Tab-separated table of C-alpha atoms in Angstrom:
chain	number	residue	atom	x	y	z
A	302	UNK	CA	-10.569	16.045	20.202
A	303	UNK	CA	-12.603	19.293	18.659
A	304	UNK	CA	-16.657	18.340	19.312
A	305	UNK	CA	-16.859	18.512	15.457
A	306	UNK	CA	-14.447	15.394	14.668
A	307	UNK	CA	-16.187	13.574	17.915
A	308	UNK	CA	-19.513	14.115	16.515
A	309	UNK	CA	-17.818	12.213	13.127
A	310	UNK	CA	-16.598	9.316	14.518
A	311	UNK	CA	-19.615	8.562	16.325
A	312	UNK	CA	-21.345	8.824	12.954
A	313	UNK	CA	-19.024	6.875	11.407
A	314	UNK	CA	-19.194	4.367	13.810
A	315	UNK	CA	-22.981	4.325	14.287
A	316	UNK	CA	-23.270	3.706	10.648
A	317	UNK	CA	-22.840	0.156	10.397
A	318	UNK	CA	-22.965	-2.250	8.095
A	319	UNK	CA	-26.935	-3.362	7.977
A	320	UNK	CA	-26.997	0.480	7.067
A	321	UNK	CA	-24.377	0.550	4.011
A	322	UNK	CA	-26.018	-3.062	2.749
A	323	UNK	CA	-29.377	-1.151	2.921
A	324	UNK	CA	-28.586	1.108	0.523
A	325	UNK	CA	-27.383	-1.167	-2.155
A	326	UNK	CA	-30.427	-1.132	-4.712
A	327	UNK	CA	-29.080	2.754	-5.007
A	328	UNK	CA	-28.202	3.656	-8.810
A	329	UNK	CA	-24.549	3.099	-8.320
A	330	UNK	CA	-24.357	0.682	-4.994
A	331	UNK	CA	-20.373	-0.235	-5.250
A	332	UNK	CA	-19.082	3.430	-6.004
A	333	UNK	CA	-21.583	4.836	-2.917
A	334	UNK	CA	-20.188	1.812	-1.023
A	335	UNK	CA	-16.279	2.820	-1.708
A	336	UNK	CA	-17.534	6.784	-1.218
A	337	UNK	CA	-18.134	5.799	2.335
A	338	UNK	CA	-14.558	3.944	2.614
A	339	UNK	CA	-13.107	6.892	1.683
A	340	UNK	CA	-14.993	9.215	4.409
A	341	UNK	CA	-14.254	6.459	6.611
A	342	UNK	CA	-10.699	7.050	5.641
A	343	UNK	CA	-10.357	10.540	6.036
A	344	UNK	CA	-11.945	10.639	9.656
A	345	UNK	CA	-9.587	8.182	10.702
A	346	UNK	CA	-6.895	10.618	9.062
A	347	UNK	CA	-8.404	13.264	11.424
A	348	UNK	CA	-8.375	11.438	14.154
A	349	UNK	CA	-4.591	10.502	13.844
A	350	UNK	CA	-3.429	13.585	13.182
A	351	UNK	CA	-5.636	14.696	16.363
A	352	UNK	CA	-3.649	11.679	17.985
A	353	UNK	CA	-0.200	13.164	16.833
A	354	UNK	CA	-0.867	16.566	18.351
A	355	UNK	CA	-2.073	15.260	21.927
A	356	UNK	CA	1.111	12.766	22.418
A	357	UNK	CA	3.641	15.795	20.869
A	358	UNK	CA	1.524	17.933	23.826
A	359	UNK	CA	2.114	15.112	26.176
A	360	UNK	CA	5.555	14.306	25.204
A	361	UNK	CA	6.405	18.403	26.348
A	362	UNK	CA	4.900	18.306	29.074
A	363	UNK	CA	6.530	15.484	30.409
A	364	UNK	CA	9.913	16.830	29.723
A	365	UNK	CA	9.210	20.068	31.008
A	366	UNK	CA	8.068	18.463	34.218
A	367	UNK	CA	11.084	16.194	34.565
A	368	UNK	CA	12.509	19.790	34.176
A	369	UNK	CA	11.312	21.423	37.117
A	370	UNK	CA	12.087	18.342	39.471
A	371	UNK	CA	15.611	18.300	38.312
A	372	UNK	CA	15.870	22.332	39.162
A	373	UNK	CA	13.848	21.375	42.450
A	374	UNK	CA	16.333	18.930	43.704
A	375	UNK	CA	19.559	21.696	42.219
A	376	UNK	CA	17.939	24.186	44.587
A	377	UNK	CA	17.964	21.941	47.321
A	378	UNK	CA	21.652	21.267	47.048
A	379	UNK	CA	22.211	25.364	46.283
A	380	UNK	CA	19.568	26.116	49.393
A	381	UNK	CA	21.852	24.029	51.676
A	382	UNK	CA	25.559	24.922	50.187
A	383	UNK	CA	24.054	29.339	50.789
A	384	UNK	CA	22.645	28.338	54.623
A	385	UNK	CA	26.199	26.637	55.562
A	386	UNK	CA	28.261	29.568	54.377
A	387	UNK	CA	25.694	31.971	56.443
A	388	UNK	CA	24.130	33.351	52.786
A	389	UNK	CA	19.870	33.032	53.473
A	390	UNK	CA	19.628	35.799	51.034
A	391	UNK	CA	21.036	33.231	48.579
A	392	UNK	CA	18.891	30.673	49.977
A	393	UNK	CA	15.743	32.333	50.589
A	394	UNK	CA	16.085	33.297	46.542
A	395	UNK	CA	16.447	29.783	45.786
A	396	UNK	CA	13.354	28.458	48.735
A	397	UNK	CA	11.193	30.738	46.327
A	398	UNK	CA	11.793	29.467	43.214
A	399	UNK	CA	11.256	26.405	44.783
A	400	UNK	CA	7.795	27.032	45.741
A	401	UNK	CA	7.232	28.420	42.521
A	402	UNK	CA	8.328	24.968	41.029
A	403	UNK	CA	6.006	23.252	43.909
A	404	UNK	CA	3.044	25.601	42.520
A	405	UNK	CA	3.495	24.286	38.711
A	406	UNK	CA	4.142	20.895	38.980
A	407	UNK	CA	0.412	20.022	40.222
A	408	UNK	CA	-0.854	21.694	37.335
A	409	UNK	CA	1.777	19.799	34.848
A	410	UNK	CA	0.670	16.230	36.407
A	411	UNK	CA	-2.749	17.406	35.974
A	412	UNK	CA	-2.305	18.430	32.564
A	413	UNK	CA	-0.369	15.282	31.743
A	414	UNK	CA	-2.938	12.891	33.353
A	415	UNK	CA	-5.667	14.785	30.841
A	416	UNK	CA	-3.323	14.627	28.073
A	417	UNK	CA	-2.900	10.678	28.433
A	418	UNK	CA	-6.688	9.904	29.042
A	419	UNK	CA	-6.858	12.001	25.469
A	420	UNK	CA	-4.179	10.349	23.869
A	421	UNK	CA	-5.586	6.943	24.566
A	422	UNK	CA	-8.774	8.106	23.982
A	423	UNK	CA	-7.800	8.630	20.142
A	424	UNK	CA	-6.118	5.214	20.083
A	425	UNK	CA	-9.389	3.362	20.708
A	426	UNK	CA	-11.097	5.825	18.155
A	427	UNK	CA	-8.579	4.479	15.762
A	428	UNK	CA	-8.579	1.156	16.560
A	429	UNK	CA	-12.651	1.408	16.603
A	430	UNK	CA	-12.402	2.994	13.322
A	431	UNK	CA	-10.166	0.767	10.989
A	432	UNK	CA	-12.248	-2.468	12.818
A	433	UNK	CA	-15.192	-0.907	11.927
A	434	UNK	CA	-13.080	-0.047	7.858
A	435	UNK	CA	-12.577	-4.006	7.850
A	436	UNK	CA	-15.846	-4.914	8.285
A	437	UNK	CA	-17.204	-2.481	5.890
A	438	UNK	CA	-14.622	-3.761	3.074
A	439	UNK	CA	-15.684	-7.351	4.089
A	440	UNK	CA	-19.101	-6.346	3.418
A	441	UNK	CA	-18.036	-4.711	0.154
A	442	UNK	CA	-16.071	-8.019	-1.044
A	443	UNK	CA	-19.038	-10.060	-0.518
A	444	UNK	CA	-21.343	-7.418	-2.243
A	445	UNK	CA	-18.805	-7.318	-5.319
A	446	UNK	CA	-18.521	-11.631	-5.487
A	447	UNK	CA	-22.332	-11.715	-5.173
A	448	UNK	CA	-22.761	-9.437	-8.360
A	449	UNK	CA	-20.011	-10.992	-10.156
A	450	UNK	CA	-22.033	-14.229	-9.394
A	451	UNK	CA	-24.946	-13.398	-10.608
A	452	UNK	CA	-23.572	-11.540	-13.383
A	453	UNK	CA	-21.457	-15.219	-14.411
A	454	UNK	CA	-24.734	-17.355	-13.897
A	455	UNK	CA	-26.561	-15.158	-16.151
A	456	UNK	CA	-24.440	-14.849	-18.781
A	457	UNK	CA	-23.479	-18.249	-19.049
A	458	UNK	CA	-23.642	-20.733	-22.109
A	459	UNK	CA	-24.084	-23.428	-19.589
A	460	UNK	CA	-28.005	-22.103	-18.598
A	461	UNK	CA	-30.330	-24.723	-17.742
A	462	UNK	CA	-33.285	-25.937	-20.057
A	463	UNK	CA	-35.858	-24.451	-17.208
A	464	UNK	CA	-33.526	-20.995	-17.328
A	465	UNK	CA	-33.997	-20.667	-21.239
A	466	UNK	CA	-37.432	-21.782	-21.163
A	467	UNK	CA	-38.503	-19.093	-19.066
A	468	UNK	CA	-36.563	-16.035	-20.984
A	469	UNK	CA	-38.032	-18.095	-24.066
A	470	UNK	CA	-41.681	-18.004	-22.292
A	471	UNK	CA	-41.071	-14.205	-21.226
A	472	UNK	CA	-39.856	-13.133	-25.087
A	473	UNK	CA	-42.844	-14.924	-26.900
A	474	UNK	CA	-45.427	-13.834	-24.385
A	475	UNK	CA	-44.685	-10.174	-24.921
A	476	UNK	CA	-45.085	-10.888	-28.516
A	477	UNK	CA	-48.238	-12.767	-28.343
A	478	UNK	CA	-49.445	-9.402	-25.940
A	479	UNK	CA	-48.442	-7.064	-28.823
A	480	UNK	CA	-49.587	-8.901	-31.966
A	481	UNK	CA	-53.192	-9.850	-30.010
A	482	UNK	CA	-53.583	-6.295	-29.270
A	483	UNK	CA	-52.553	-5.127	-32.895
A	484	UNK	CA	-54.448	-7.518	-35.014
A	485	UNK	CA	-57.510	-8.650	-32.717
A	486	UNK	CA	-56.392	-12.440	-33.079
A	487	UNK	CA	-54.865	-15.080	-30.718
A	488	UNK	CA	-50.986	-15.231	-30.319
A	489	UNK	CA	-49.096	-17.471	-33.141
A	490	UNK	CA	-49.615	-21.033	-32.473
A	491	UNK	CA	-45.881	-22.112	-31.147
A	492	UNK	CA	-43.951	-25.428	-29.038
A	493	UNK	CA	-45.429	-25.858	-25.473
A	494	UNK	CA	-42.085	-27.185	-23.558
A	495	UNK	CA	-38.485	-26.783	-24.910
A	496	UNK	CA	-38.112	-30.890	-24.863
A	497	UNK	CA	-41.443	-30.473	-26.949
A	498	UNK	CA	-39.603	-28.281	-29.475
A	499	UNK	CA	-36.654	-30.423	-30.076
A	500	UNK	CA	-38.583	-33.744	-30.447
A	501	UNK	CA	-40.608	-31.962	-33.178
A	502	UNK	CA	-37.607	-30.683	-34.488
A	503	UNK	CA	-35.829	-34.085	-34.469
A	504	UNK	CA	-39.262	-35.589	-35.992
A	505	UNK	CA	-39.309	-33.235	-38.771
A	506	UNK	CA	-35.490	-33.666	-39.253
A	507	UNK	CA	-36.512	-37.284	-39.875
A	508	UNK	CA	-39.341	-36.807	-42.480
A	509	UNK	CA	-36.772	-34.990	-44.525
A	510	UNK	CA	-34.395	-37.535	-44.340
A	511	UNK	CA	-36.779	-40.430	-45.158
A	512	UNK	CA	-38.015	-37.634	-48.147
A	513	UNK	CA	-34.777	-37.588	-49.399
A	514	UNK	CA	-34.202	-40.986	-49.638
A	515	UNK	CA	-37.158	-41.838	-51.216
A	516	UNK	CA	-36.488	-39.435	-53.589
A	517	UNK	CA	-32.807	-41.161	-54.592
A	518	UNK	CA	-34.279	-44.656	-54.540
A	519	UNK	CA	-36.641	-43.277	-57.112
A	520	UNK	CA	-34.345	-41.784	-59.106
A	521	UNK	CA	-31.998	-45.116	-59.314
A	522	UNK	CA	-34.665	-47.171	-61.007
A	523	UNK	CA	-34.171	-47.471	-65.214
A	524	UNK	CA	-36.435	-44.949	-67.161
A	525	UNK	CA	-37.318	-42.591	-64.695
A	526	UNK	CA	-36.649	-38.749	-64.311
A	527	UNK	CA	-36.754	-38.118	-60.784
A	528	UNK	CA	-40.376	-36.230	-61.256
A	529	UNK	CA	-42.503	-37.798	-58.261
């Protein structure tokens, strides 16, 4: 693997999740959050096709040793069939290709032993890689539910008394701040408690209603107008 897509990985897999979650109160948290999925994704990429190329390498090398061996054994055979029918020039041709053949094959099996450690090498990366992908998108799934959450809980109809109180408090405090500092006097006289509220809403409710029944009763006695 190039130094330059090592380097990557381990930065990829250094950066962790406590380090993505830290960043969250960024401007836009979930699109910086899938960003780094996607770099995520395209180092694994890398890496694969990095993979590819080593067991391809591997793959020839393995053939062109089983190569040589079979042409070391034919020589063999050839070496003794020339030294039977009195030909050593035939046979000390062949006992040199043969050493020839004895002088590449260390350096194939060396080769292929370096090419394996590679190749499996780049199989952990990967494997390290889309582990560390799931935990990331775990962490992303919880992050988007969490928002959604709070998102639901605020805008619901279903708000508790204490929950509307408080914006209520928040809203008519401002005010109070801003009309205090514009006119010099206190803040308007309002309801302490929201239960406070509605019982004086529910007691004024009633005053009407007795009004207005007063004011029928009145107006079914003989010889009067209506004028209280």
């Amino acid at each position: 693997m190039a130094e330059t897509l090592r380097s990557r990985v381990t930065r990829a897999m250094a950066g962790g999740v406590h380090a993505l979650l830290d960043r969250i109160e960024d401007r836009a948290p979930e699109a910086m959050m899938e960003q780094a999925l996607r770099e995520l994704d395209q180092v694994v990429d890398e890496v694969r096709h990095e993979l590819g190329t080593v067991t391809a390498n591997r793959h020839l090398a393995q053939q062109r040793h089983a190569e040589l061996n079979r042409q070391h054994d034919t020589l063999k055979v050839q070496i003794d069939t020339a030294l039977g029918q009195g030909r050593e020039d035939l046979a000390r041709a062949a006992v040199g290709r043969q050493l020839d053949i004895e002088t590449q094959l260390p350096l194939l099996e060396a080769s292929l032993a370096e090419l394996a450690q590679q190749e499996g090498e780049h199989r952990g990366y990967v494997d390290a890689l889309l582990a560390k992908r799931r935990e990331m998108e775990a962490a992303l799934s919880q992050f988007r539910q969490s928002r959604a959450s709070s998102a639901g809980t605020a805008a619901s109809p279903g708000s508790s008394a204490a929950q509307i109180e408080q914006r209520m408090a928040g809203a008519t405090g401002a005010f109070d701040r801003i009309y205090e500092r514009q006119t010099g006097l206190g803040g308007v006289a309002r309801a302490g408690r929201l239960e406070d509220a509605s019982k004086l809403q529910t007691l004024e409710e009633l005053v009407r209603q007795t009004q207005i029944e007063a004011r029928l009763a009145q107006l079914k006695l003989p010889g009067t107008d209506g004028q209280a």
